[in-house]
CSV table of N, CA and C in Angstrom, one decimal:
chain,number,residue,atom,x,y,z
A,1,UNK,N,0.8,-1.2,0.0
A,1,UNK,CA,0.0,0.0,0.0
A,1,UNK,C,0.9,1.3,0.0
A,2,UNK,N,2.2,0.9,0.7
A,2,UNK,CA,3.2,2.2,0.7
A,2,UNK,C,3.4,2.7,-0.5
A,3,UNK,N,4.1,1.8,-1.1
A,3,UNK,CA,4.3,1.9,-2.6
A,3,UNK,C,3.3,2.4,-3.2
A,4,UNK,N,2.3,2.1,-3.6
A,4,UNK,CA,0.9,2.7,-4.2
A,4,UNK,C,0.6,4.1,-3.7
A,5,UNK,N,0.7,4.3,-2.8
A,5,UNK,CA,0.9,5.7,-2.2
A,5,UNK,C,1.7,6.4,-2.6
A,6,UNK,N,2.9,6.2,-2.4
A,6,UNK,CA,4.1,7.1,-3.5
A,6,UNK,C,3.9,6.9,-4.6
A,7,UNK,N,3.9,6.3,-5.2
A,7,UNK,CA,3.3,6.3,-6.8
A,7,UNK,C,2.4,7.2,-7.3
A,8,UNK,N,1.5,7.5,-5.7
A,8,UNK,CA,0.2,8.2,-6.6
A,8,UNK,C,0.9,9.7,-5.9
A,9,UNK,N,1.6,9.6,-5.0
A,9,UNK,CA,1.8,10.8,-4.7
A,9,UNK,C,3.2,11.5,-5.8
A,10,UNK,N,3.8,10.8,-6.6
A,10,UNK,CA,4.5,11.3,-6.9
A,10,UNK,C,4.2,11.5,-8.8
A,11,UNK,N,2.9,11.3,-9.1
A,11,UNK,CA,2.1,11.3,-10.5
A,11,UNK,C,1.8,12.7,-10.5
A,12,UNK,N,1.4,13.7,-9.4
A,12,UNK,CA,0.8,15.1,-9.8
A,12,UNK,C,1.5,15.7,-10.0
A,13,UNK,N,2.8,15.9,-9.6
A,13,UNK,CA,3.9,17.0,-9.8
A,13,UNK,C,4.3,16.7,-11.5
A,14,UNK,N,4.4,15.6,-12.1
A,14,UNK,CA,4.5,15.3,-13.4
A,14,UNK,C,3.5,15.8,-14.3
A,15,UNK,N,2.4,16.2,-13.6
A,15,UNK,CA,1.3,16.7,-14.5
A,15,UNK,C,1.6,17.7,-15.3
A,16,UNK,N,2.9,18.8,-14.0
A,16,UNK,CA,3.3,20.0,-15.1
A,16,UNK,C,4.2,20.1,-16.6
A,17,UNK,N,3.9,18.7,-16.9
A,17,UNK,CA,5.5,18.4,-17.8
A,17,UNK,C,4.6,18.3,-19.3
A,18,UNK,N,2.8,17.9,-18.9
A,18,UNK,CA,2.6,17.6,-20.0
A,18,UNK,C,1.6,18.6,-20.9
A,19,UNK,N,2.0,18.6,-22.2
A,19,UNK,CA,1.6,19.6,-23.0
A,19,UNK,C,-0.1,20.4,-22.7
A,20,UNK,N,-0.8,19.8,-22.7
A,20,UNK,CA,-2.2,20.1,-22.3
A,20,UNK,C,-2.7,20.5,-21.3
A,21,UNK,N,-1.6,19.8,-19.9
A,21,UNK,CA,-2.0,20.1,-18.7
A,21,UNK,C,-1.4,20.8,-18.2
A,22,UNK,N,-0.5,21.6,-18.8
A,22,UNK,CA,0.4,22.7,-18.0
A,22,UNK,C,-0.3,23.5,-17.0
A,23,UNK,N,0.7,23.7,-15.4
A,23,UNK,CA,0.8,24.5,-14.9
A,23,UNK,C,1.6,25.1,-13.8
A,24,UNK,N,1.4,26.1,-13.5
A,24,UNK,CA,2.5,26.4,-12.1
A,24,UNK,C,2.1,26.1,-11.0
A,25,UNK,N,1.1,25.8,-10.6
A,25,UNK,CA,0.7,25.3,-9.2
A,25,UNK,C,-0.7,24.0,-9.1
A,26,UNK,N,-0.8,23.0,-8.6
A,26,UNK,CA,-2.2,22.9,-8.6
A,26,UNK,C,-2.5,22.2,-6.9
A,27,UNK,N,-3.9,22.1,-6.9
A,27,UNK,CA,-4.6,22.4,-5.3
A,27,UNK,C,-5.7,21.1,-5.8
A,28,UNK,N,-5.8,20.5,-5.0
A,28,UNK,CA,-7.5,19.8,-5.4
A,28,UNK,C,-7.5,19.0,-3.8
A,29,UNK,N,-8.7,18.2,-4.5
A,29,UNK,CA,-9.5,17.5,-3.0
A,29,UNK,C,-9.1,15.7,-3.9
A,30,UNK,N,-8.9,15.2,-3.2
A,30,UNK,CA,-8.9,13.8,-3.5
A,30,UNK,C,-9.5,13.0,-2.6
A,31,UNK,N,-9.7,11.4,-3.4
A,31,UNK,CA,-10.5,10.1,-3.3
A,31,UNK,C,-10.1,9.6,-4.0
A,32,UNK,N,-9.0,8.1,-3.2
A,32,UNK,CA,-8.4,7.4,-3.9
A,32,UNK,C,-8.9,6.1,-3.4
A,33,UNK,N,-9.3,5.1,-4.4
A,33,UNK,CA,-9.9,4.0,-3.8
A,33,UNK,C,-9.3,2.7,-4.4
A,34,UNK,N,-8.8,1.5,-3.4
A,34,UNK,CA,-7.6,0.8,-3.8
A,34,UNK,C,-8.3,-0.2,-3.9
A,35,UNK,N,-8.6,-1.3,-5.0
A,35,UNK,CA,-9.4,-2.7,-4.7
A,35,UNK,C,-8.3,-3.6,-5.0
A,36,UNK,N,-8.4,-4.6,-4.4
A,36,UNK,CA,-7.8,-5.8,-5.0
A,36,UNK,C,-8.8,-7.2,-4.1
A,37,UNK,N,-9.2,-7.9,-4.9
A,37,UNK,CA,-9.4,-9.3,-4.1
A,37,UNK,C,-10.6,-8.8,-3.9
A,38,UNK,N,-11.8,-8.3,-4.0
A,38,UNK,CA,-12.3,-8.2,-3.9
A,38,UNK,C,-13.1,-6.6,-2.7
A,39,UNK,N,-11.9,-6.7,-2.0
A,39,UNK,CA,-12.0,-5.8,-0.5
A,39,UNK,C,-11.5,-4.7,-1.6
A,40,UNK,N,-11.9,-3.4,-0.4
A,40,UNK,CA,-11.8,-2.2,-1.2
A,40,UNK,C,-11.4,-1.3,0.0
A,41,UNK,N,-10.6,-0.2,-0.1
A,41,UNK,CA,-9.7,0.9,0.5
A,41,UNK,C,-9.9,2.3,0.0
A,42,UNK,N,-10.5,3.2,0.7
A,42,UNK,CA,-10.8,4.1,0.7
A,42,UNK,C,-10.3,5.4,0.8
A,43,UNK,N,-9.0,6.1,0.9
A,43,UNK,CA,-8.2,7.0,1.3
A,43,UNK,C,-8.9,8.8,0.6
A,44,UNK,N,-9.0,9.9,1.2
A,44,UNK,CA,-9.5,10.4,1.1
A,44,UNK,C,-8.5,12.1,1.6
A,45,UNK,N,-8.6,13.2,0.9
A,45,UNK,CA,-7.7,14.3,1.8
A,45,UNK,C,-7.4,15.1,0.8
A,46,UNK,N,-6.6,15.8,0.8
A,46,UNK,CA,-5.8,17.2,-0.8
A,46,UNK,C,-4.8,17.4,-0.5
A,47,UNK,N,-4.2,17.8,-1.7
A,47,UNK,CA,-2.8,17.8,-2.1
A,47,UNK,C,-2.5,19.6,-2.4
A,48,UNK,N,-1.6,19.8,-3.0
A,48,UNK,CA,-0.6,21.1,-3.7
A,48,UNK,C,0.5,20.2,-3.8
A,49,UNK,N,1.0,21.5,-5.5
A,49,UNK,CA,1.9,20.7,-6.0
A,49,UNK,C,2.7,22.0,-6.8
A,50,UNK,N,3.8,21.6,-7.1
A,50,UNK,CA,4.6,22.7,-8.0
A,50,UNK,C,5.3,22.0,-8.3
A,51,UNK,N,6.2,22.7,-8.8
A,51,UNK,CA,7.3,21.6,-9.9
A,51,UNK,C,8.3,20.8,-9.5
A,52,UNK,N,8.5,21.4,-8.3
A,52,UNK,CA,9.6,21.2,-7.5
A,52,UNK,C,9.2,20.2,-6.2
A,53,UNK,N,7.9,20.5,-5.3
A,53,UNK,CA,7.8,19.7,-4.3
A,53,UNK,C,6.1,19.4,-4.2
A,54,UNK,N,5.9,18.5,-3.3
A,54,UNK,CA,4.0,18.4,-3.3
A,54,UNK,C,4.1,18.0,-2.3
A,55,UNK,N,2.7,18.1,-1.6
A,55,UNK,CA,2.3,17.7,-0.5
A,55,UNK,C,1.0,17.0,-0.7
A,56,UNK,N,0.7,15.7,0.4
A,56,UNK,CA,-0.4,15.0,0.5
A,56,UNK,C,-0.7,15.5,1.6
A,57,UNK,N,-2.0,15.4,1.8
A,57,UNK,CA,-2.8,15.1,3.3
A,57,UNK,C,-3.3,14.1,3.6
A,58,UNK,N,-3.7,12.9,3.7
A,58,UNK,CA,-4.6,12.0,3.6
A,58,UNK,C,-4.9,12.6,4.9
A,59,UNK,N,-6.6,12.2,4.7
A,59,UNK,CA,-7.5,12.5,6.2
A,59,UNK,C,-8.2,11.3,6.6
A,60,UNK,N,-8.4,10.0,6.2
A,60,UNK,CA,-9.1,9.1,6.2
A,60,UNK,C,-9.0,8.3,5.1
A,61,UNK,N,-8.6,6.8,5.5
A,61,UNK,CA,-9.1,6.1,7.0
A,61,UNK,C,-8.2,6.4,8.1
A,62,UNK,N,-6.6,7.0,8.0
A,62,UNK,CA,-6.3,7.9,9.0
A,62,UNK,C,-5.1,8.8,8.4
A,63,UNK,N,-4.9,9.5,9.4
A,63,UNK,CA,-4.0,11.1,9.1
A,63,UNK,C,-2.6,10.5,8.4
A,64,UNK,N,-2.1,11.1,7.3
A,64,UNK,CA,-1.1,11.0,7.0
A,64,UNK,C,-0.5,12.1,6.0
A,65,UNK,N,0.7,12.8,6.3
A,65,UNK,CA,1.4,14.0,5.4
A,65,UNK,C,2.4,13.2,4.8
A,66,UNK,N,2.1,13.4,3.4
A,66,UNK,CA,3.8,12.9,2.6
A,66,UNK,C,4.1,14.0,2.1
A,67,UNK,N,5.2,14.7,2.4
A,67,UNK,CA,6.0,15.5,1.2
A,67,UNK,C,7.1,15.1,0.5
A,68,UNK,N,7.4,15.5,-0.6
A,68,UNK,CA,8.3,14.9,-1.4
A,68,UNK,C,8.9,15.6,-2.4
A,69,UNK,N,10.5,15.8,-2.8
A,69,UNK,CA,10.4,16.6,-4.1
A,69,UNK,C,11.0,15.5,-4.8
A,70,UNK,N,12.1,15.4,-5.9
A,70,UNK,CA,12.1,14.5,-7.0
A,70,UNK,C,13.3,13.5,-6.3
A,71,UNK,N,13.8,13.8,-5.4
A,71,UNK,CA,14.5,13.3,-4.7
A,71,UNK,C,14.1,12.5,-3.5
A,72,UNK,N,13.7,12.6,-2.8
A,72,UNK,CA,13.2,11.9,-1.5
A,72,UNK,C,11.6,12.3,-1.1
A,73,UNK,N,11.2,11.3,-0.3
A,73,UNK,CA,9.7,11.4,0.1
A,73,UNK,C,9.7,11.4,1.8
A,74,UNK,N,9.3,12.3,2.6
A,74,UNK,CA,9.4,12.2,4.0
A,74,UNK,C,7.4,11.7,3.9
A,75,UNK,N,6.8,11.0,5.1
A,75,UNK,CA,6.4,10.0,5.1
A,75,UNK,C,6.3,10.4,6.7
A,76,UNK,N,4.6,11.2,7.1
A,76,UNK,CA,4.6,11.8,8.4
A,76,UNK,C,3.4,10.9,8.9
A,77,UNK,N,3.6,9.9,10.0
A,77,UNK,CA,2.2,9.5,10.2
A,77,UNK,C,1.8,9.7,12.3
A,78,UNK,N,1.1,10.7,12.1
A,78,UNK,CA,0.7,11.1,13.4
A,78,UNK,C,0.2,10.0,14.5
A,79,UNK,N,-0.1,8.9,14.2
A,79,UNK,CA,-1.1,7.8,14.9
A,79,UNK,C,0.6,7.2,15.4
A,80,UNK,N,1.8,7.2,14.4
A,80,UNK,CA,2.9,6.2,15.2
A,80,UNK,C,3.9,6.7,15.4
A,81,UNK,N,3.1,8.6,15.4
A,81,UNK,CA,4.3,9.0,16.3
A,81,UNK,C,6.1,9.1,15.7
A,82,UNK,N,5.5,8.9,14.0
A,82,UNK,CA,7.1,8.4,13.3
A,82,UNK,C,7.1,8.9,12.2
A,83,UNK,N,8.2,9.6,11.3
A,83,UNK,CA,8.5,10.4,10.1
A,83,UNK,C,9.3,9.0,9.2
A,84,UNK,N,9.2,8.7,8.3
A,84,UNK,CA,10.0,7.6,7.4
A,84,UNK,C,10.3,8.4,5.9
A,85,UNK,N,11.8,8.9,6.2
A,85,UNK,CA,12.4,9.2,4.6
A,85,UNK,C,13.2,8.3,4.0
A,86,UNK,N,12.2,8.4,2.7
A,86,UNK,CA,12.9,7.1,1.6
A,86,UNK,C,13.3,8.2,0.9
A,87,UNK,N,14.4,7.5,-0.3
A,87,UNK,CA,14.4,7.9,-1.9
A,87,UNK,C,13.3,8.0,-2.8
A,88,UNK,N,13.7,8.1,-3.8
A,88,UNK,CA,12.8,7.9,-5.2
A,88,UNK,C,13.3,7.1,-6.4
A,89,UNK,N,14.3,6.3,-5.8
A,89,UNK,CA,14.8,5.9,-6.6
A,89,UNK,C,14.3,4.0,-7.2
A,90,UNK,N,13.2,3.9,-6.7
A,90,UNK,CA,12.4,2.5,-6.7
A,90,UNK,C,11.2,3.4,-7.7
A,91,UNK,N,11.0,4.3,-7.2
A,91,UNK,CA,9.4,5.0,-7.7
A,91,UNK,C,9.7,5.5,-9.0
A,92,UNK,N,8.9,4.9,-10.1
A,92,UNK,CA,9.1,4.7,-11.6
A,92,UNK,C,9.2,6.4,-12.2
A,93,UNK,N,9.9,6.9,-12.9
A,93,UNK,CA,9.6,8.4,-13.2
A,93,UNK,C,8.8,8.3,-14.3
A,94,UNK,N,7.7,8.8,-13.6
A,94,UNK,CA,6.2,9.2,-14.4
A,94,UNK,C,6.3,10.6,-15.2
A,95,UNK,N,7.1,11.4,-15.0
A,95,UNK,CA,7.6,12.8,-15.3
A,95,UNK,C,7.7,11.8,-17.4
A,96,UNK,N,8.4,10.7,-17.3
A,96,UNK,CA,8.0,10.2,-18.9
A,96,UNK,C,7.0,9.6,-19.2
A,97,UNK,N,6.4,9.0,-18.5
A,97,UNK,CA,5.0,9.2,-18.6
A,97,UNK,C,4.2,10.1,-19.2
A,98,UNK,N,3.9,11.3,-18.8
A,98,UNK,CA,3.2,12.4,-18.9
A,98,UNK,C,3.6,12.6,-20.1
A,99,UNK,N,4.6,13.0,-20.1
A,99,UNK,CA,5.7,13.1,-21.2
A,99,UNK,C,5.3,12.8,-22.6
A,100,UNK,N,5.0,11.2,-22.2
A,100,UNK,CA,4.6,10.3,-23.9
A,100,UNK,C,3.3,10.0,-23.5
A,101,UNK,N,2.0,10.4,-23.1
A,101,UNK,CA,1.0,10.3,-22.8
A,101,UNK,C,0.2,11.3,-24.0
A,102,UNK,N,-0.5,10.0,-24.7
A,102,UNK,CA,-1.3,10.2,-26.0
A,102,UNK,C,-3.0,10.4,-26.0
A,103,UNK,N,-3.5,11.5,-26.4
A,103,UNK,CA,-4.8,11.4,-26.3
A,103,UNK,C,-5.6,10.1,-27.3
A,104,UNK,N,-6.0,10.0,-26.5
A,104,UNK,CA,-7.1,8.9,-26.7
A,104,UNK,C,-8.5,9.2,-27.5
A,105,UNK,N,-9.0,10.1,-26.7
A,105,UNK,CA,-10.4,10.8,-27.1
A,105,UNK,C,-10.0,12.3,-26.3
A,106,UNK,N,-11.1,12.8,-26.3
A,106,UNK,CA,-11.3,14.6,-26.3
A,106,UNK,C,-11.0,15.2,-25.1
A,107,UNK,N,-11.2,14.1,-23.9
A,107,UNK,CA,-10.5,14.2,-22.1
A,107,UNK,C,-10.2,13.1,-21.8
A,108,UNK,N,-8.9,12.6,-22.4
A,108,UNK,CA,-8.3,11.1,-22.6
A,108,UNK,C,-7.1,10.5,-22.4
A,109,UNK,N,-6.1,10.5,-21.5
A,109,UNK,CA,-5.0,10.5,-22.1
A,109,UNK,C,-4.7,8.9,-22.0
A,110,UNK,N,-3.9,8.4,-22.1
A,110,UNK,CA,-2.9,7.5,-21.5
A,110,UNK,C,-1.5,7.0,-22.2
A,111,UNK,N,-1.0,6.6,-21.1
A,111,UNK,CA,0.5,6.5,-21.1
A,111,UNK,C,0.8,5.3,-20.0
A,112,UNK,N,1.9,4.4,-20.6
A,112,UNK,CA,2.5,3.5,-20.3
A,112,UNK,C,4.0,4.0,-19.7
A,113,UNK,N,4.2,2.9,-18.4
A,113,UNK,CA,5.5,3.1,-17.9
A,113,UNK,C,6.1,1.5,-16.8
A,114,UNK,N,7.1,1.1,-17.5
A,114,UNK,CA,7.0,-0.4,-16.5
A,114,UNK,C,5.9,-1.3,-16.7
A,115,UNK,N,5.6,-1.4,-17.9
A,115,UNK,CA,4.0,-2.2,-18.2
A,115,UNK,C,3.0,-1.8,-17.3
A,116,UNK,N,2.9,-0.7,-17.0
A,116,UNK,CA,1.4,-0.4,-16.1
A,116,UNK,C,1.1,0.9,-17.1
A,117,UNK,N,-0.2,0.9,-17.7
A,117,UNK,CA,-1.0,1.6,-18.4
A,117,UNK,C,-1.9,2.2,-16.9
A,118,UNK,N,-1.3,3.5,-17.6
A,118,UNK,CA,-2.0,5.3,-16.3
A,118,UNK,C,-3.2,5.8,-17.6
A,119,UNK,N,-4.5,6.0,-17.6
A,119,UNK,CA,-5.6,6.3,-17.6
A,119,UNK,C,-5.4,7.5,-17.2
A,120,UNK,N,-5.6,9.0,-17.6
A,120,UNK,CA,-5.8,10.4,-17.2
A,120,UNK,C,-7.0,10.7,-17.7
A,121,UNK,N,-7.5,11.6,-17.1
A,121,UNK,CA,-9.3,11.5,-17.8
A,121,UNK,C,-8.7,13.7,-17.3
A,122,UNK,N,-9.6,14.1,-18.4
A,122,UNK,CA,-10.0,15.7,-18.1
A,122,UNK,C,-11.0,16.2,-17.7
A,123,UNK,N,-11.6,17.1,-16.7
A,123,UNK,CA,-12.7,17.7,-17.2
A,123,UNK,C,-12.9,19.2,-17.2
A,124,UNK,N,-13.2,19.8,-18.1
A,124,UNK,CA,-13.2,20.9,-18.3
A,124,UNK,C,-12.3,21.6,-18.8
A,125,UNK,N,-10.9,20.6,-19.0
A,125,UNK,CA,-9.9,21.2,-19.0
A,125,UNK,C,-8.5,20.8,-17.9
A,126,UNK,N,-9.1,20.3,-16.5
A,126,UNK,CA,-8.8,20.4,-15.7
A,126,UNK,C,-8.5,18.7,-15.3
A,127,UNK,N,-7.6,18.1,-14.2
A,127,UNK,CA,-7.3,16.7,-14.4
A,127,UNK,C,-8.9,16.7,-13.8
A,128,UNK,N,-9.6,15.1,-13.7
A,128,UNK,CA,-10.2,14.8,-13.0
A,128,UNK,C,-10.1,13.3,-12.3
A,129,UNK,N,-9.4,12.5,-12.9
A,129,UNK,CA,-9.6,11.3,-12.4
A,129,UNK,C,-7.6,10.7,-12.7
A,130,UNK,N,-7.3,9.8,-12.1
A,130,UNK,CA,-6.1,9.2,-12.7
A,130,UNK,C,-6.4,7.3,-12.2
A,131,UNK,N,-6.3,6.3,-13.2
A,131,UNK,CA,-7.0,4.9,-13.2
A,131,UNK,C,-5.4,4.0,-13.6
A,132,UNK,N,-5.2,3.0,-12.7
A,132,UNK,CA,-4.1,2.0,-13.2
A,132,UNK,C,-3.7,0.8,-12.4
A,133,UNK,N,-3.7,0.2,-12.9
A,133,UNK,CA,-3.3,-1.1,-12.1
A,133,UNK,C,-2.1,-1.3,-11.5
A,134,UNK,N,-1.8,-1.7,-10.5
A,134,UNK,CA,-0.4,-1.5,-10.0
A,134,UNK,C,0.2,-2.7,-10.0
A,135,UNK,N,1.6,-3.0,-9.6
A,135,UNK,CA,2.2,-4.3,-9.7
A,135,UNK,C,1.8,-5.3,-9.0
A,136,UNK,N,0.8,-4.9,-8.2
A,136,UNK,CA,0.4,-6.2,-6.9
A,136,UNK,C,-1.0,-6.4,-7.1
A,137,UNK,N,-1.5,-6.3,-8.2
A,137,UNK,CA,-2.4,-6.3,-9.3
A,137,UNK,C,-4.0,-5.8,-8.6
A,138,UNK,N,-3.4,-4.1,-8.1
A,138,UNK,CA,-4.4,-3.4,-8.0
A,138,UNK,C,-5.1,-2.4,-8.5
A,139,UNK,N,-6.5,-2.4,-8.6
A,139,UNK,CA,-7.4,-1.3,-9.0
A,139,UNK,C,-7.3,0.0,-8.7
A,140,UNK,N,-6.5,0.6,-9.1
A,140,UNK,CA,-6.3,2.5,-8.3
A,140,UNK,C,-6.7,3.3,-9.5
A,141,UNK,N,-8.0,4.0,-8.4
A,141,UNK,CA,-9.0,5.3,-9.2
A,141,UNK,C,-8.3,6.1,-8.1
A,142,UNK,N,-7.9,7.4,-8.4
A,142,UNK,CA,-7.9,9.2,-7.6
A,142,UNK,C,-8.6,9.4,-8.4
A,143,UNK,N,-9.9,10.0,-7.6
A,143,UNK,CA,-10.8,11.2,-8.1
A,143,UNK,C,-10.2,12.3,-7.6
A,144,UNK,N,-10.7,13.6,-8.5
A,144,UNK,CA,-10.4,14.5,-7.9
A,144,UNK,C,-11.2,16.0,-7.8
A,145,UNK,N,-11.4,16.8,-6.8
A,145,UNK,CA,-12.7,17.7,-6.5
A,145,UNK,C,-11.9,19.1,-6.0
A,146,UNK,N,-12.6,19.6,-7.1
A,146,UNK,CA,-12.0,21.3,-6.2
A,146,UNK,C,-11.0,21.4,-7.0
A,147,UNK,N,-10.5,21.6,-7.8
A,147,UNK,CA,-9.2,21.5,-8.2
A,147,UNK,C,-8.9,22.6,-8.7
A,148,UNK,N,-8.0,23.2,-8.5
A,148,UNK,CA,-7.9,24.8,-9.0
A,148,UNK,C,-5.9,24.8,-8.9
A,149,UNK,N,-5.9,25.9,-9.9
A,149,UNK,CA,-4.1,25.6,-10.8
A,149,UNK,C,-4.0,26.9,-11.1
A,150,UNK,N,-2.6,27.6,-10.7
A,150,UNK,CA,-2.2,28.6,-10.8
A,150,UNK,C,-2.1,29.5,-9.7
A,151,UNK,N,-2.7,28.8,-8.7
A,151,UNK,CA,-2.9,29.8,-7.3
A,151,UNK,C,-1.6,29.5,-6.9
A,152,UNK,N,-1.6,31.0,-5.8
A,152,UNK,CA,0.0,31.0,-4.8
A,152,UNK,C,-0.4,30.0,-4.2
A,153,UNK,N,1.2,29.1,-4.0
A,153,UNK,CA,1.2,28.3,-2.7
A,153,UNK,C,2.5,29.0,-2.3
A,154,UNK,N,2.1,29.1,-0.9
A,154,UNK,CA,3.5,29.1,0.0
A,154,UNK,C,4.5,28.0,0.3
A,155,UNK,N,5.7,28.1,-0.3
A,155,UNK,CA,6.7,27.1,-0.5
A,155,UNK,C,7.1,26.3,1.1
A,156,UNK,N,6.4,27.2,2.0
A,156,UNK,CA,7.1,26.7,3.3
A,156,UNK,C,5.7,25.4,3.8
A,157,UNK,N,4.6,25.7,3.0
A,157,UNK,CA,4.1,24.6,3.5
A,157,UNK,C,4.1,23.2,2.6
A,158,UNK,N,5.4,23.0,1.1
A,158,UNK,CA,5.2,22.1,1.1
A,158,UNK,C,6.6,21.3,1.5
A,159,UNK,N,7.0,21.8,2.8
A,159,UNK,CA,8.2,21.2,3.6
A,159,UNK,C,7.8,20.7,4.4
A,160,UNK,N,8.7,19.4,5.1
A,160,UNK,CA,7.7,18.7,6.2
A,160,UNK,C,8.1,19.1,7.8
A,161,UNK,N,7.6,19.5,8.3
A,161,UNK,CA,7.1,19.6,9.9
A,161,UNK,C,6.7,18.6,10.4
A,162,UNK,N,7.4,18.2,11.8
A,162,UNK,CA,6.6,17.3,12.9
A,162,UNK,C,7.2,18.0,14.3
A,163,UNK,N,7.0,17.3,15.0
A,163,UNK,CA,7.6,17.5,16.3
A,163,UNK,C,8.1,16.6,16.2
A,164,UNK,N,9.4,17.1,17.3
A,164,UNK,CA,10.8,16.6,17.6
A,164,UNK,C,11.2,15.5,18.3
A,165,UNK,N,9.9,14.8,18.9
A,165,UNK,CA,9.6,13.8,19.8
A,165,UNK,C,9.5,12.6,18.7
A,166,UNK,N,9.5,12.9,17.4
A,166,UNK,CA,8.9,12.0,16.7
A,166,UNK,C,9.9,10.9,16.2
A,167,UNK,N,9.9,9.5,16.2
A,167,UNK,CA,10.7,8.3,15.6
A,167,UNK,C,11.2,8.7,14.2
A,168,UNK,N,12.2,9.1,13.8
A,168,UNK,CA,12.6,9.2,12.2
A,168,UNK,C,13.4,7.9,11.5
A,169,UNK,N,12.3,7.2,10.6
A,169,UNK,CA,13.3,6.3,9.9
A,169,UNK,C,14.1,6.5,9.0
A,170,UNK,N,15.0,6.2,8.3
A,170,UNK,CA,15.5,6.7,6.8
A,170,UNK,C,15.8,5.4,6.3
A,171,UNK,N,14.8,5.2,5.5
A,171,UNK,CA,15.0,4.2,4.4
A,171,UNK,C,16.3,4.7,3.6
């Protein structure tokens, strides 16, 4: 599920790379729902992103902050009291993805990377959905709500913060 998590968290900042979807900043609401085997996983929260770094929230089924720029992913989970910084150097660069991502139809994209076919859907103009099966042969839909691009973000909040009491791993 880690893995799938950085995967999805590390797909939006790539968004700015591709021709149609350009932008300098983007903000939305997400709903990301994981099936495999039949059981289903629900993750839910919003993001910001810029070229350089992004930030998750997940709010449910519980609290979790990842920030990340193209280099490392810190990995904040409030419930264990523990920060975990990995690399990126496992997490497939989707930045080519986006990259070689061909429209399909009129709000359509998709693009291949490591044999997993990424589904980008538009609406309005705007992302709305991202669909792909992952290597542990799961169902991953992000919807997305609210989404607005181009707005200031302040750079200092997509750096990671915890308190100092906190367990730090380093992958």
């Amino acid at each position: 599920m880690k893995k799938t998590i950085l995967k999805l968290a590390f797909i939006l900042p790539c968004f700015v790379f591709a021709n149609e979807l350009e932008f300098k900043t983007l903000k939305s609401n997400f709903v990301q729902t994981v099936t495999s085997d039949g059981s289903k996983i629900e993750y839910s929260g919003n993001f910001m992103t810029t070229h350089n770094n992004a930030f998750w929230h997940y709010k449910s089924p519980t609290v979790k902050n990842i920030y990340f720029n193209y280099e490392r992913v810190a990995i904040i989970e409030p419930d264990l009291e523990q920060v975990i910084y990995t690399s990126l150097t496992n997490v497939p660069n989707l930045i080519d993805v986006i990259k070689s991502a061909t429209k399909v139809s009129k709000d359509t994209y998709q693009a291949e990377l490591d044999t997993i076919t990424y589904t980008l859907t538009l609406k309005d103009g705007l992302m709305s959905e991202i669909s792909y099966k992952d290597r542990l042969d799961n169902d991953v839909v992000i919807k997305f709500s609210d989404v607005r691009k181009n707005e200031y973000i302040d750079d200092s909040l997509l750096l990671p913060v915890y308190p100092k009491e906190y367990d730090v791993v380093v992958q």
